[in-house]
Short mmCIF file of C-alpha atoms in Angstrom, two decimals:
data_model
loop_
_atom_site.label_atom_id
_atom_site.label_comp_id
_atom_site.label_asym_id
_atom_site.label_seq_id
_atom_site.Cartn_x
_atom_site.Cartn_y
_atom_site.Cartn_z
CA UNK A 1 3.29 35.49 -9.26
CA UNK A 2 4.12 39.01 -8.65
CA UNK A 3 2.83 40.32 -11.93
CA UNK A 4 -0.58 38.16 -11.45
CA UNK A 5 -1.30 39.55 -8.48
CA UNK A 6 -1.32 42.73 -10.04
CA UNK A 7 -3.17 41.97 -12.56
CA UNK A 8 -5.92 40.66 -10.55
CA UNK A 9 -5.78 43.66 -7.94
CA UNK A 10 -5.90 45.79 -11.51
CA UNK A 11 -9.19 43.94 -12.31
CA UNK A 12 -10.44 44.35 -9.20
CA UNK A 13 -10.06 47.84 -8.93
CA UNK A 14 -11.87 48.21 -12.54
CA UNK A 15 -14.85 46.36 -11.03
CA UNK A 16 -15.23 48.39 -8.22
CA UNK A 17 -15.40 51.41 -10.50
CA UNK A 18 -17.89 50.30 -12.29
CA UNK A 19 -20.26 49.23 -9.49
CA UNK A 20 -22.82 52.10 -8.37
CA UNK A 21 -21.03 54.44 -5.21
CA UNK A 22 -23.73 54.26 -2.75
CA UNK A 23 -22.03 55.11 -0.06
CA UNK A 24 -24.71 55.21 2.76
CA UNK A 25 -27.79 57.15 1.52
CA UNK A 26 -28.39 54.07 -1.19
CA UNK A 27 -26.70 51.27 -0.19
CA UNK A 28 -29.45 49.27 -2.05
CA UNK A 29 -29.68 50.80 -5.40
CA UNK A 30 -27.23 49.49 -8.73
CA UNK A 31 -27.08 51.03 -12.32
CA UNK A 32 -29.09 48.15 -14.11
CA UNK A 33 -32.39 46.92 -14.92
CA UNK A 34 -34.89 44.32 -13.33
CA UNK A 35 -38.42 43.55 -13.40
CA UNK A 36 -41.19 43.63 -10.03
CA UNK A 37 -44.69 40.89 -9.76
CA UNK A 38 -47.45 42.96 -9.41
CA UNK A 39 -51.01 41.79 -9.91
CA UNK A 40 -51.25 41.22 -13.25
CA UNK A 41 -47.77 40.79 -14.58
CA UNK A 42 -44.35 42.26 -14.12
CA UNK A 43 -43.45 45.93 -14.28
CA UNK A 44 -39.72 46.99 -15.73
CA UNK A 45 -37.56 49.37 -14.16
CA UNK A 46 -33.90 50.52 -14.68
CA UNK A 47 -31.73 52.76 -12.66
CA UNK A 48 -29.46 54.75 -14.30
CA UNK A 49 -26.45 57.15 -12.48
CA UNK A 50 -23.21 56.56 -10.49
CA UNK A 51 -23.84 59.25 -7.64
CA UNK A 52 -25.03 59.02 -4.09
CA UNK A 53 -27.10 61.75 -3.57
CA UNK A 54 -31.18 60.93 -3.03
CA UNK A 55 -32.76 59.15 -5.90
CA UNK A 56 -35.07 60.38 -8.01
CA UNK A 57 -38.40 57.87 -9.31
CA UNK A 58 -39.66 58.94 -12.48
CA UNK A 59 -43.36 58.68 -13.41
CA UNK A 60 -43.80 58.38 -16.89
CA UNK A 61 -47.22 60.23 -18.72
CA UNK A 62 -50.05 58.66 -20.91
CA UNK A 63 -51.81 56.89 -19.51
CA UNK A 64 -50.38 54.14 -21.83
CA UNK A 65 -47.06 56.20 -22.35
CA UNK A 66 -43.50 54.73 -21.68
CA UNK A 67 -40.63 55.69 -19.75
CA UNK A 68 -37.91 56.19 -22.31
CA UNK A 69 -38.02 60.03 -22.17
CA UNK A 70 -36.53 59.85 -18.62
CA UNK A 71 -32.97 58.60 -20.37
CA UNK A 72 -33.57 62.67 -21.74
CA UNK A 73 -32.01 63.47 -17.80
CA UNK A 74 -28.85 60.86 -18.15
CA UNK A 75 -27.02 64.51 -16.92
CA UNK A 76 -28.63 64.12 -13.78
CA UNK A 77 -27.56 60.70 -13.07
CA UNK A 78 -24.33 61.77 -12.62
CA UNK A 79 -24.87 63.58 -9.48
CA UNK A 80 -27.80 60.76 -7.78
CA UNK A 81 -29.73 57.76 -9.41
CA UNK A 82 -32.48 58.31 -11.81
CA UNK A 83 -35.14 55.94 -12.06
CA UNK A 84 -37.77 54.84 -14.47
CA UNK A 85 -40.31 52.39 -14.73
CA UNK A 86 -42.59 51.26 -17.15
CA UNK A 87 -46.52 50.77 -15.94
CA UNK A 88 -48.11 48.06 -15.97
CA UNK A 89 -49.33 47.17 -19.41
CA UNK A 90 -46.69 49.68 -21.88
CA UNK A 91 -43.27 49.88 -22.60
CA UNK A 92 -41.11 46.98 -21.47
CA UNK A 93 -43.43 45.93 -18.62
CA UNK A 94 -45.79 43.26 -19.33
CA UNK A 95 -48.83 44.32 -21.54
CA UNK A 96 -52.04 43.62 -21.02
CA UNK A 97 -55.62 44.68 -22.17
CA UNK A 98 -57.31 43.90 -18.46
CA UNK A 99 -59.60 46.47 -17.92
CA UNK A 100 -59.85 45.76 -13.79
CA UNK A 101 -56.22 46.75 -14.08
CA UNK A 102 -57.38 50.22 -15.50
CA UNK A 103 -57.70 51.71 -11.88
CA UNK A 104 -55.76 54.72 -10.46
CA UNK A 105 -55.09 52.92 -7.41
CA UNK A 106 -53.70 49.86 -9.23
CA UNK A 107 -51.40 52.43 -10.77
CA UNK A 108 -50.30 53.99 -7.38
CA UNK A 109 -49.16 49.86 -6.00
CA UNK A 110 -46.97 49.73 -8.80
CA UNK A 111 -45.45 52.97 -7.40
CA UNK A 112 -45.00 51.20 -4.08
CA UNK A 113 -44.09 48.36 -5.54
CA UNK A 114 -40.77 49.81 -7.10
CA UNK A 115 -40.43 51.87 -3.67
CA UNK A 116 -40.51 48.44 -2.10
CA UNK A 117 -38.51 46.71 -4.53
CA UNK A 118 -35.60 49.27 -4.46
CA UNK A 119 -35.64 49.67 -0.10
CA UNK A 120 -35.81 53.25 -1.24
CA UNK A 121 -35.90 55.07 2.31
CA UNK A 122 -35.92 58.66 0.72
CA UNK A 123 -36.27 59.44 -2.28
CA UNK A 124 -37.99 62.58 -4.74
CA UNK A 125 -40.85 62.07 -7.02
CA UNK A 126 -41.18 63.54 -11.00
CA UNK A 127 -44.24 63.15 -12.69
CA UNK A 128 -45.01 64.29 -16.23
CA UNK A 129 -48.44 64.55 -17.50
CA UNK A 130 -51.03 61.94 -16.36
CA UNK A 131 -47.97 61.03 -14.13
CA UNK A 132 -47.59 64.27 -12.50
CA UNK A 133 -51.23 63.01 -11.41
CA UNK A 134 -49.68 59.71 -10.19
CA UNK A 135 -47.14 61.57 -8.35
CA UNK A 136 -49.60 62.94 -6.34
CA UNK A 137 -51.68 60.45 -5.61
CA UNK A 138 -49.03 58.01 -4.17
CA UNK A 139 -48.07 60.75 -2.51
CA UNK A 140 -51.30 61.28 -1.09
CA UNK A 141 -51.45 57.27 0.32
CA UNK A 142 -48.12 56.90 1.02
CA UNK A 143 -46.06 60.59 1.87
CA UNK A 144 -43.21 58.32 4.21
CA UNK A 145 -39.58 59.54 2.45
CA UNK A 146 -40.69 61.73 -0.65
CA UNK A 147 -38.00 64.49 -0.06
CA UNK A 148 -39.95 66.49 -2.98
CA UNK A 149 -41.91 66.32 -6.07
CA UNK A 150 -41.12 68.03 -9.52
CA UNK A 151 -44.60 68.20 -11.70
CA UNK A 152 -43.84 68.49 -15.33
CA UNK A 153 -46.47 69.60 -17.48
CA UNK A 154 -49.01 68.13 -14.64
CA UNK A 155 -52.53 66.90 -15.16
CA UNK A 156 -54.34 67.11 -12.19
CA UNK A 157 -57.88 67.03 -13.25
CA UNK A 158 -59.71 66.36 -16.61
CA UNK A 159 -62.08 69.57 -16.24
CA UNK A 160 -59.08 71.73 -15.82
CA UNK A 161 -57.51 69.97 -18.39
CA UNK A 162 -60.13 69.99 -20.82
CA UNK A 163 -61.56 73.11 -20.51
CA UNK A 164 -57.33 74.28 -21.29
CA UNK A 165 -57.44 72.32 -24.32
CA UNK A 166 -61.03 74.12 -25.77
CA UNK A 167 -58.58 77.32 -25.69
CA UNK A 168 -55.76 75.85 -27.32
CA UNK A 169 -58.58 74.30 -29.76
CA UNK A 170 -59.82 77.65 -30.43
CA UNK A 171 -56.56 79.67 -31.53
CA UNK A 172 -56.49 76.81 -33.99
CA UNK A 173 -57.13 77.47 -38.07
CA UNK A 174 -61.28 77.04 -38.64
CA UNK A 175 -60.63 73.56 -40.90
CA UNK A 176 -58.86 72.24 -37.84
CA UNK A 177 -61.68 73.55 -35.41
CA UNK A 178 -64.23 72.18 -37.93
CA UNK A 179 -63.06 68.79 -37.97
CA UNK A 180 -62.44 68.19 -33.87
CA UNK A 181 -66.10 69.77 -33.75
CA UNK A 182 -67.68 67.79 -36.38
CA UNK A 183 -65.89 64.59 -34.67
CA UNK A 184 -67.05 65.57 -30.93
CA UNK A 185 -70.75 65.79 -32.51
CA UNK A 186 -70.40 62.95 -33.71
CA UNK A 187 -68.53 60.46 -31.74
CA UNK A 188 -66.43 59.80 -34.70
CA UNK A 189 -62.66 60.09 -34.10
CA UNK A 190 -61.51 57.64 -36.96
CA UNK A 191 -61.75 59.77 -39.73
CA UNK A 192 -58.81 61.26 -42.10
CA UNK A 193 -60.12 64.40 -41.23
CA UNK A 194 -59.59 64.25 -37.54
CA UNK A 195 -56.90 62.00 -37.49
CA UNK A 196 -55.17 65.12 -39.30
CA UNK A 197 -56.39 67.84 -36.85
CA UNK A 198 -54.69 65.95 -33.96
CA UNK A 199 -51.39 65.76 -35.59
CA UNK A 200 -51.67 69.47 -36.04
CA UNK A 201 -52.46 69.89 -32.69
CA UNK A 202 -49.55 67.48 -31.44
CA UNK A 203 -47.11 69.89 -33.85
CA UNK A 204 -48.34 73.16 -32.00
CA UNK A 205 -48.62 71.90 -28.05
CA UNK A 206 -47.27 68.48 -28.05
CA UNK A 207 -43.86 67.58 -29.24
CA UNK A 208 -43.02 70.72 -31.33
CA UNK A 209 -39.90 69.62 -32.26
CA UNK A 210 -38.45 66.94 -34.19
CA UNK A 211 -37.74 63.60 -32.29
CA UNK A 212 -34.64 63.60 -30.58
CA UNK A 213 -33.47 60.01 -29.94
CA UNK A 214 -31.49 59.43 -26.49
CA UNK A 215 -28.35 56.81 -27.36
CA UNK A 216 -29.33 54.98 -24.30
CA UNK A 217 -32.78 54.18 -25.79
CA UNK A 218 -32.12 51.05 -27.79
CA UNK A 219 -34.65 48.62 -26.73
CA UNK A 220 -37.83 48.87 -28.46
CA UNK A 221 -40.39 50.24 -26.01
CA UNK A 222 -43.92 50.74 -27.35
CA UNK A 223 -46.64 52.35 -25.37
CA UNK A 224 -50.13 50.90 -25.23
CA UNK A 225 -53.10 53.09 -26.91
CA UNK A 226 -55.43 50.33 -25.69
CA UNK A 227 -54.82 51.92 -22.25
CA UNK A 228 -54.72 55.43 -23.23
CA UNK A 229 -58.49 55.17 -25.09
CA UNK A 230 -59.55 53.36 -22.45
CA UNK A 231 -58.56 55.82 -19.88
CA UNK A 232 -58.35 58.93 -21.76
CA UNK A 233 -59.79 59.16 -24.93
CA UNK A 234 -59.09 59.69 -28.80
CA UNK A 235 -57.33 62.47 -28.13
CA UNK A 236 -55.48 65.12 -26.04
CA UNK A 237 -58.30 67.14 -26.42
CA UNK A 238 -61.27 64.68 -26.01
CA UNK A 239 -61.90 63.10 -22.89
CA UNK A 240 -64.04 59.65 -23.38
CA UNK A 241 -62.64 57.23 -20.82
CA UNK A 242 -63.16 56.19 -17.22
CA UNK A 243 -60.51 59.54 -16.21
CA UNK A 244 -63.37 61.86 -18.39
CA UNK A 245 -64.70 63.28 -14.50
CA UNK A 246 -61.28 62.94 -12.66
CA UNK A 247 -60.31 65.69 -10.39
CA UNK A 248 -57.81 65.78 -7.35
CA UNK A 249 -56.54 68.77 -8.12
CA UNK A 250 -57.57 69.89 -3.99
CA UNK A 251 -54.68 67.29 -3.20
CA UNK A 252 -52.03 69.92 -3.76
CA UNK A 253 -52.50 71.47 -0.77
CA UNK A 254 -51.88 68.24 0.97
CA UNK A 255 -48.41 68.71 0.27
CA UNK A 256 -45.67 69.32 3.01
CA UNK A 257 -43.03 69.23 1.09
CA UNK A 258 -40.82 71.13 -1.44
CA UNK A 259 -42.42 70.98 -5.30
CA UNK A 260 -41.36 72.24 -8.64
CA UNK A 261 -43.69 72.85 -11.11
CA UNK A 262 -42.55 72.98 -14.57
CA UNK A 263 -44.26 73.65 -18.20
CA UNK A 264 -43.66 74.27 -21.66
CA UNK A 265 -44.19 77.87 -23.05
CA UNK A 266 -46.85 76.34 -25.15
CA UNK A 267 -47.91 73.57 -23.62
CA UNK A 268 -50.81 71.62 -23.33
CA UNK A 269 -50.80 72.26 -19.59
CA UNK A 270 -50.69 75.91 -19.96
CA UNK A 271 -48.61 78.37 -18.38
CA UNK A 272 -51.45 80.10 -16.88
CA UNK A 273 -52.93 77.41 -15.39
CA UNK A 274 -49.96 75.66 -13.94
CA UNK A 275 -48.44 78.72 -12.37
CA UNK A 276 -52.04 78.99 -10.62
CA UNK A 277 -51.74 75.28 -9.17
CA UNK A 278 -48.53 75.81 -8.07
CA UNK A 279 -49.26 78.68 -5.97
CA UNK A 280 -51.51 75.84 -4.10
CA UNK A 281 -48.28 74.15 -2.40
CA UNK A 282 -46.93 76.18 0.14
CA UNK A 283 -42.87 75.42 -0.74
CA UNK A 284 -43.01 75.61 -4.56
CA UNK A 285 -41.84 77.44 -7.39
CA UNK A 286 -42.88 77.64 -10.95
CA UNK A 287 -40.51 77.55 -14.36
CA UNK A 288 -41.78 78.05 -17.83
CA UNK A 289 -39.81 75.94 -20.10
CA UNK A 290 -39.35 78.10 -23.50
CA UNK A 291 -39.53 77.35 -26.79
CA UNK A 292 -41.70 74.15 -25.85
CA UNK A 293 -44.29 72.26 -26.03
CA UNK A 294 -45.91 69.21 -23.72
CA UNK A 295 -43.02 66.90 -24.56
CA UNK A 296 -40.36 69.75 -22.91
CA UNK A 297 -37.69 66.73 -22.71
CA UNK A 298 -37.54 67.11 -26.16
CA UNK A 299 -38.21 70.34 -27.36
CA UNK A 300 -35.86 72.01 -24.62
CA UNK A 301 -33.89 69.37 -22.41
CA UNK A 302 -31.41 71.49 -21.27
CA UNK A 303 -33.41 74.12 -19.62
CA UNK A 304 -35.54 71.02 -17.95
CA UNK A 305 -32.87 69.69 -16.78
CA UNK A 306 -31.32 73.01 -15.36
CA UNK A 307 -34.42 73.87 -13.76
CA UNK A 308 -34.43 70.29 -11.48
CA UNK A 309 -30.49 70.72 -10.79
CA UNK A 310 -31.42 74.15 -9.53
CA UNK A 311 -34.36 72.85 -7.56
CA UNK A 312 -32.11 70.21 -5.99
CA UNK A 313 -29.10 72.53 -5.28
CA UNK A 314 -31.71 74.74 -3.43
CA UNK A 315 -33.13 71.61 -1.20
CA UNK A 316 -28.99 71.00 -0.23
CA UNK A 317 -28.79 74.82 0.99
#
């Protein structure tokens, strides 16, 4: 009996090491995965990290986009939980083609919804791209226990945006610039010839890099380009969809608290431009991310990741 009750005090112990430490800042939150209702289907979310320092809620980009670039800071787990959630629609959330679904607002209620979900009481926001726009309009509506925001190659507004992109277009090689005109003109964005000039923008201020697969993503996760036409448009570059006049980028001085604004050296969201919204939150700072394009948690993960540690060891001074 003696050696049993070892055993099962061994076990016991091996459990408890493997459950999530949340001490008493997150005595809610597990490493694991679950799914929220939301009108119109369920959303996914998983939680990733061991530590019990505030959590962090990533918003993923796209529109349309997926979450899985988030497992890209699995070294920031380590020190509070991460986590990500799929939107309504893409990914491993329920997908759907319901255009009444298609509404910022609808977007920022499955924000609340994981808030909900998770009892997270404080918390800090990351949004890349379209969800650096997400990030601050939830935080807009609902500001209660976002310790910070980090806004990672942010779109705030579509004229800003687009008007970015006509540079980019421009330092491009004439056959390139012919075709994205010709298509524009045109209203034509099937074509082999503009299919082609997109890719070669994607290789120059996209994802510059080649894919870098995280060993936690193992589930296939696709994202929805139903969503992102719909939204956005055919391109990075062409606006079409119901986000073609969008512009909140006023917003940013709504926010009280600390931000970090971060962007690829040559990304879509260019330096420039970022460093000049940034300067529109009072408690900010700005980090170019080098040797990188719009999808930085590829091209340059470490640095990313260094500059949020650094922004969080700063909010703990």
């Amino acid at each position: 009996m003696k050696n049993n009750s070892n055993y099962y005090i061994l076990i016991l112990l091996l459990i408890s090491s493997c459950t999530f430490n949340s001490k008493q800042s997150n005595p809610f939150l597990q490493q694991g995965e679950g799914f929220v209702e939301v009108e119109g289907g369920k959303i996914w979310y998983g939680i990733m990290g061991d530590g019990d320092n505030t959590p962090l809620l990533c918003l993923h980009g796209g529109p349309g986009g997926t979450s899985k670039s988030y497992y890209n800071l699995s070294e920031i787990s380590k020190e509070r939980p991460v986590i990500l959630f799929d939107q309504l629609g893409t990914g491993r959330s329920d997908h759907h083609q319901d255009t009444t679904l298609l509404k910022v607002e609808m977007f920022v209620k499955q924000v609340k919804a994981i808030k909900s979900e998770l009892k997270l009481n404080d918390f800090y926001l990351l949004g890349s791209s379209w969800g650096a726009a997400l990030a601050l309009e939830y935080y807009t509506h609902h500001p209660e226990g976002i310790k910070g925001i980090i806004f990672n190659s942010p779109y705030f507004s579509t004229p800003i945006w687009t008007e970015d992109a006509a540079k980019l277009v421009a330092g491009l090689p004439d056959s390139i610039q012919t075709a994205i005109h010709m298509a524009e003109r045109d209203s034509v964005f099937d074509t082999d010839s503009y299919i082609a000039a997109n890719s070669f923008f994607a290789s120059k201020h996209g994802r510059r890099k080649e894919l870098v697969k995280h060993p936690y993503d193992t589930v296939e996760s696709n994202r929805n380009t139903f969503i992102y036409n719909y939204m956005w448009g055919p391109s990075e570059f062409t606006a079409t969809g119901t986000l073609r006049n969008y512009d909140n980028v006023q917003s940013l001085k709504k926010v009280k608290v600390p931000a970090l604004f971060t962007t690829g050296e040559f990304d879509e969201a260019i330096p420039e431009t970022v460093n000049k919204l940034s300067h529109m939150v009072n408690d900010s700072r700005f980090v170019i991310i080098t040797d990188a394009g719009h999808f930085s948690l590829n091209d340059n993960r470490e640095a990313v990741v260094g500059a949020i540690q650094e922004f969080f060891e700063d909010q703990n001074k």
